[in-house]
PDB file of C-alpha atoms in Angstrom:
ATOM      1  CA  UNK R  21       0.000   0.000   0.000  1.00 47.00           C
ATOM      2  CA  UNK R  22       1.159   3.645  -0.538  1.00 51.00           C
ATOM      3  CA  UNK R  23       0.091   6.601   1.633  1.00 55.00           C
ATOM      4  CA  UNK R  24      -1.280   9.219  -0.736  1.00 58.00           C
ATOM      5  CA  UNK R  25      -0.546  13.234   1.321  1.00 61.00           C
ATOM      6  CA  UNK R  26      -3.705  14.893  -0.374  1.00 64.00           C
ATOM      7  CA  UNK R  27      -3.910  17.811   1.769  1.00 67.00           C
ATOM      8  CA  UNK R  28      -6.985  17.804   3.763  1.00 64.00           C
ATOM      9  CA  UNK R  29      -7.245  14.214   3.076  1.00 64.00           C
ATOM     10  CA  UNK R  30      -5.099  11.529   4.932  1.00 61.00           C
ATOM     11  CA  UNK R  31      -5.292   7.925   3.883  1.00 63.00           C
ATOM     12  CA  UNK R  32      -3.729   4.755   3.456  1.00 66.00           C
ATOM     13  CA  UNK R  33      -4.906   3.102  -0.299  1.00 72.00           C
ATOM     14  CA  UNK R  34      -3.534   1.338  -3.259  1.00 79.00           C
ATOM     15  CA  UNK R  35      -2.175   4.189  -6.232  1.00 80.00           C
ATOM     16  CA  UNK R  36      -4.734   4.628  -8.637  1.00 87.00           C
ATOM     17  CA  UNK R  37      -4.331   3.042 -12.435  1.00 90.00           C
ATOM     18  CA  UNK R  38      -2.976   6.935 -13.504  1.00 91.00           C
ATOM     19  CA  UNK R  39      -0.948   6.915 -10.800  1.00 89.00           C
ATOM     20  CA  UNK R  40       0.865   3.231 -11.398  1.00 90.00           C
ATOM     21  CA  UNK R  41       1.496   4.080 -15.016  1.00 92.00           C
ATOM     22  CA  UNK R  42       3.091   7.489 -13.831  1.00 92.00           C
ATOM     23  CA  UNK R  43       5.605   5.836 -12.042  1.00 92.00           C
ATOM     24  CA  UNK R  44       6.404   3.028 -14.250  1.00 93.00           C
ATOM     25  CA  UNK R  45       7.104   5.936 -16.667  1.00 94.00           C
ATOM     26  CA  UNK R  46       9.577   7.466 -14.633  1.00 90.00           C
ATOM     27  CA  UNK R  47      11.528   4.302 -13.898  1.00 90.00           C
ATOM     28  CA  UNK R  48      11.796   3.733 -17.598  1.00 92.00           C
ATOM     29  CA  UNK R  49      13.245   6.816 -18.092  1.00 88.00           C
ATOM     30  CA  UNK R  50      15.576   7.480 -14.650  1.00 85.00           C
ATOM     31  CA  UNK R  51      16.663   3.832 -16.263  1.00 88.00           C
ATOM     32  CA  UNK R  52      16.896   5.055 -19.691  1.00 88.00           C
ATOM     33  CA  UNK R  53      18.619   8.346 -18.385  1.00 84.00           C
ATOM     34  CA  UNK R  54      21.223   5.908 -16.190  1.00 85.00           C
ATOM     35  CA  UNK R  55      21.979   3.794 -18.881  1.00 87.00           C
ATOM     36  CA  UNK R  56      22.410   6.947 -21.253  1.00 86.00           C
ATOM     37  CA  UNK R  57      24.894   8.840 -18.803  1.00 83.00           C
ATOM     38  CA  UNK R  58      27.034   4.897 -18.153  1.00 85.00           C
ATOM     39  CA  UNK R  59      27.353   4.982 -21.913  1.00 87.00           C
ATOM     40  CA  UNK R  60      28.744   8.773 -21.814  1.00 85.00           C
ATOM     41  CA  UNK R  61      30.587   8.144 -18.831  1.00 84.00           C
ATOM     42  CA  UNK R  62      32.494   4.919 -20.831  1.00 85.00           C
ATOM     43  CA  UNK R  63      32.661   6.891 -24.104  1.00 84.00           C
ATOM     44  CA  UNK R  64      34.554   9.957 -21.937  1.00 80.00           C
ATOM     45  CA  UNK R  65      36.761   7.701 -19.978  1.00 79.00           C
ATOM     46  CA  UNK R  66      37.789   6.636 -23.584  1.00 77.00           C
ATOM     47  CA  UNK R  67      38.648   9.652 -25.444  1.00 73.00           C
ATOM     48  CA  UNK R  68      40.288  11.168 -22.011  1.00 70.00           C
ATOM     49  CA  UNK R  69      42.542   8.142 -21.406  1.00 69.00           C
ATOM     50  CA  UNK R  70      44.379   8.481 -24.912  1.00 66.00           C
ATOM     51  CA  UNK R  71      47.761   9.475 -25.009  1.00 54.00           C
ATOM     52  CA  UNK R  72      46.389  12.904 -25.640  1.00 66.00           C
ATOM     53  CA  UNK R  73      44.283  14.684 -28.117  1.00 68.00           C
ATOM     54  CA  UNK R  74      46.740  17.085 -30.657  1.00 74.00           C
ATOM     55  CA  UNK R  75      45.302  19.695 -32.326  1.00 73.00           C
ATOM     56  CA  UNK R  76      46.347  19.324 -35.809  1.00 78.00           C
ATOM     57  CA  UNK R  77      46.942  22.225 -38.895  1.00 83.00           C
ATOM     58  CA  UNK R  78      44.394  22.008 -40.881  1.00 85.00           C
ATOM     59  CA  UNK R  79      41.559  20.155 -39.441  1.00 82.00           C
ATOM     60  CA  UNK R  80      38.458  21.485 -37.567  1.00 82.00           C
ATOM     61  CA  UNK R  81      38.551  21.467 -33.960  1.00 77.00           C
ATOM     62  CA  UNK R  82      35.161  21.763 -31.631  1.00 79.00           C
ATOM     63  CA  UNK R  83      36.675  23.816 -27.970  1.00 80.00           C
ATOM     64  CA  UNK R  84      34.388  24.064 -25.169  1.00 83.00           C
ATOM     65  CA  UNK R  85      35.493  25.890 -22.317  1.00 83.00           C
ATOM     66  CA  UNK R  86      36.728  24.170 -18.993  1.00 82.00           C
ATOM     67  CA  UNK R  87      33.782  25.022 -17.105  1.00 84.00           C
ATOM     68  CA  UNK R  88      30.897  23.677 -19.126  1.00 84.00           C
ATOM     69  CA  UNK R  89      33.549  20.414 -19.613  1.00 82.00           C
ATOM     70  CA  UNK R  90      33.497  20.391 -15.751  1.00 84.00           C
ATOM     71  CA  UNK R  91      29.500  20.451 -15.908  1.00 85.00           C
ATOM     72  CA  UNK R  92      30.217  17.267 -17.894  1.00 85.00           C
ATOM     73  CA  UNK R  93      31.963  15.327 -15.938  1.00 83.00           C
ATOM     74  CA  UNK R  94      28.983  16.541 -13.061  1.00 83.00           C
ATOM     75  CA  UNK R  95      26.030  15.280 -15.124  1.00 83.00           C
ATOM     76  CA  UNK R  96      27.771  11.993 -15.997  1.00 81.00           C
ATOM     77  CA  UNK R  97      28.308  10.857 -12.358  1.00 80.00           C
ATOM     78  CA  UNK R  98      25.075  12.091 -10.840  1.00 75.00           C
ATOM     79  CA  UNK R  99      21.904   9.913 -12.362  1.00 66.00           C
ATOM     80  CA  UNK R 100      19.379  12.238 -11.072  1.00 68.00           C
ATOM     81  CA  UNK R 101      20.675  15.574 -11.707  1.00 68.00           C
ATOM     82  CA  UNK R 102      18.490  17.594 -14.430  1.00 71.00           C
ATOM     83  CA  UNK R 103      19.613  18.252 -18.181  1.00 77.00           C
ATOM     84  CA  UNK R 104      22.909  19.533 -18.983  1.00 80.00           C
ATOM     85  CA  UNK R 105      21.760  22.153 -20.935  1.00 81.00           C
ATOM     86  CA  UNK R 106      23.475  23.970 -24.326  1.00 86.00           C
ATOM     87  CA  UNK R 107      27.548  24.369 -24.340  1.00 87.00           C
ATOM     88  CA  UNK R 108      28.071  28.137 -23.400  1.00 84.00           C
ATOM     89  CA  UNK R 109      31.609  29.538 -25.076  1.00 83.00           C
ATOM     90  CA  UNK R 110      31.193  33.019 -25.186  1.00 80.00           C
ATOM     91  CA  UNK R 111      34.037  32.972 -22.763  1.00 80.00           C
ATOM     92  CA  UNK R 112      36.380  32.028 -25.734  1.00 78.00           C
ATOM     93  CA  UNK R 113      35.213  35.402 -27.324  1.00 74.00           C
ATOM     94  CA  UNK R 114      36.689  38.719 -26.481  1.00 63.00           C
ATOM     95  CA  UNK R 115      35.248  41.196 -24.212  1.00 62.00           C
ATOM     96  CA  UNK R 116      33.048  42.789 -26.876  1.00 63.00           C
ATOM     97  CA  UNK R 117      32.339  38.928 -28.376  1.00 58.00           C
ATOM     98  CA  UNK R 118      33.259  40.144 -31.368  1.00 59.00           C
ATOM     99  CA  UNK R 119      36.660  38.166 -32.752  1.00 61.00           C
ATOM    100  CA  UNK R 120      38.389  35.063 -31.267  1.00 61.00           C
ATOM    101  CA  UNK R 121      41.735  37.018 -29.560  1.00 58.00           C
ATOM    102  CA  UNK R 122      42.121  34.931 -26.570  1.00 55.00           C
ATOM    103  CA  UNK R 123      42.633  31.764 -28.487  1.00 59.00           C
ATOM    104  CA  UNK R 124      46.032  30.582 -29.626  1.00 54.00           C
ATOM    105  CA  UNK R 125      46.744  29.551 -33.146  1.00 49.00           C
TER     106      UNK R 125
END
């Protein structure tokens, strides 16, 4: 039995049908979502555990700055945190965003 907290109401009863399917739904997906973040997790440990990643002349390079790679690393380990959310690198612009000056060529 499950205790439903409806306020004004106090009671001890089985969850309704809605209820049931509600959280079946959300196991699926916190399992979905774990499953997701173990494959990231793997896939990270991977590319970090190279010899080193070299930037080479003449190929196309994605940077992301330190702190959203940091946010990363959070979401990966944590299987109930919220979404990551979009890859912020206005940081690599200068002050008036306007050219790339504070990266190296």
């Amino acid at each position: 039995t499950a205790k439903h907290n409806i306020p004004g109401f106090a009671f001890k009863s089985e969850p309704c049908i809605i209820c049931r399917k509600h959280e079946a739904l959300e196991m699926r997906q916190n399992a979905e979502r774990k499953q997701q973040r173990a494959g990231l997790k793997a896939a990270t440990k991977t590319l970090w555990s190279q010899s080193g990643i070299k930037l080479v002349s003449g190929k196309t390079h994605f940077l992301i700055t330190d702190s959203w790679v940091q946010m990363f690393f959070g979401y990966i380990q944590v299987t109930d945190s919220k979404e990551l959310g979009p890859i912020d690198n206005s940081a690599l612009l200068d002050a008036e965003k306007s050219s790339h000056a504070r990266l190296l060529r």
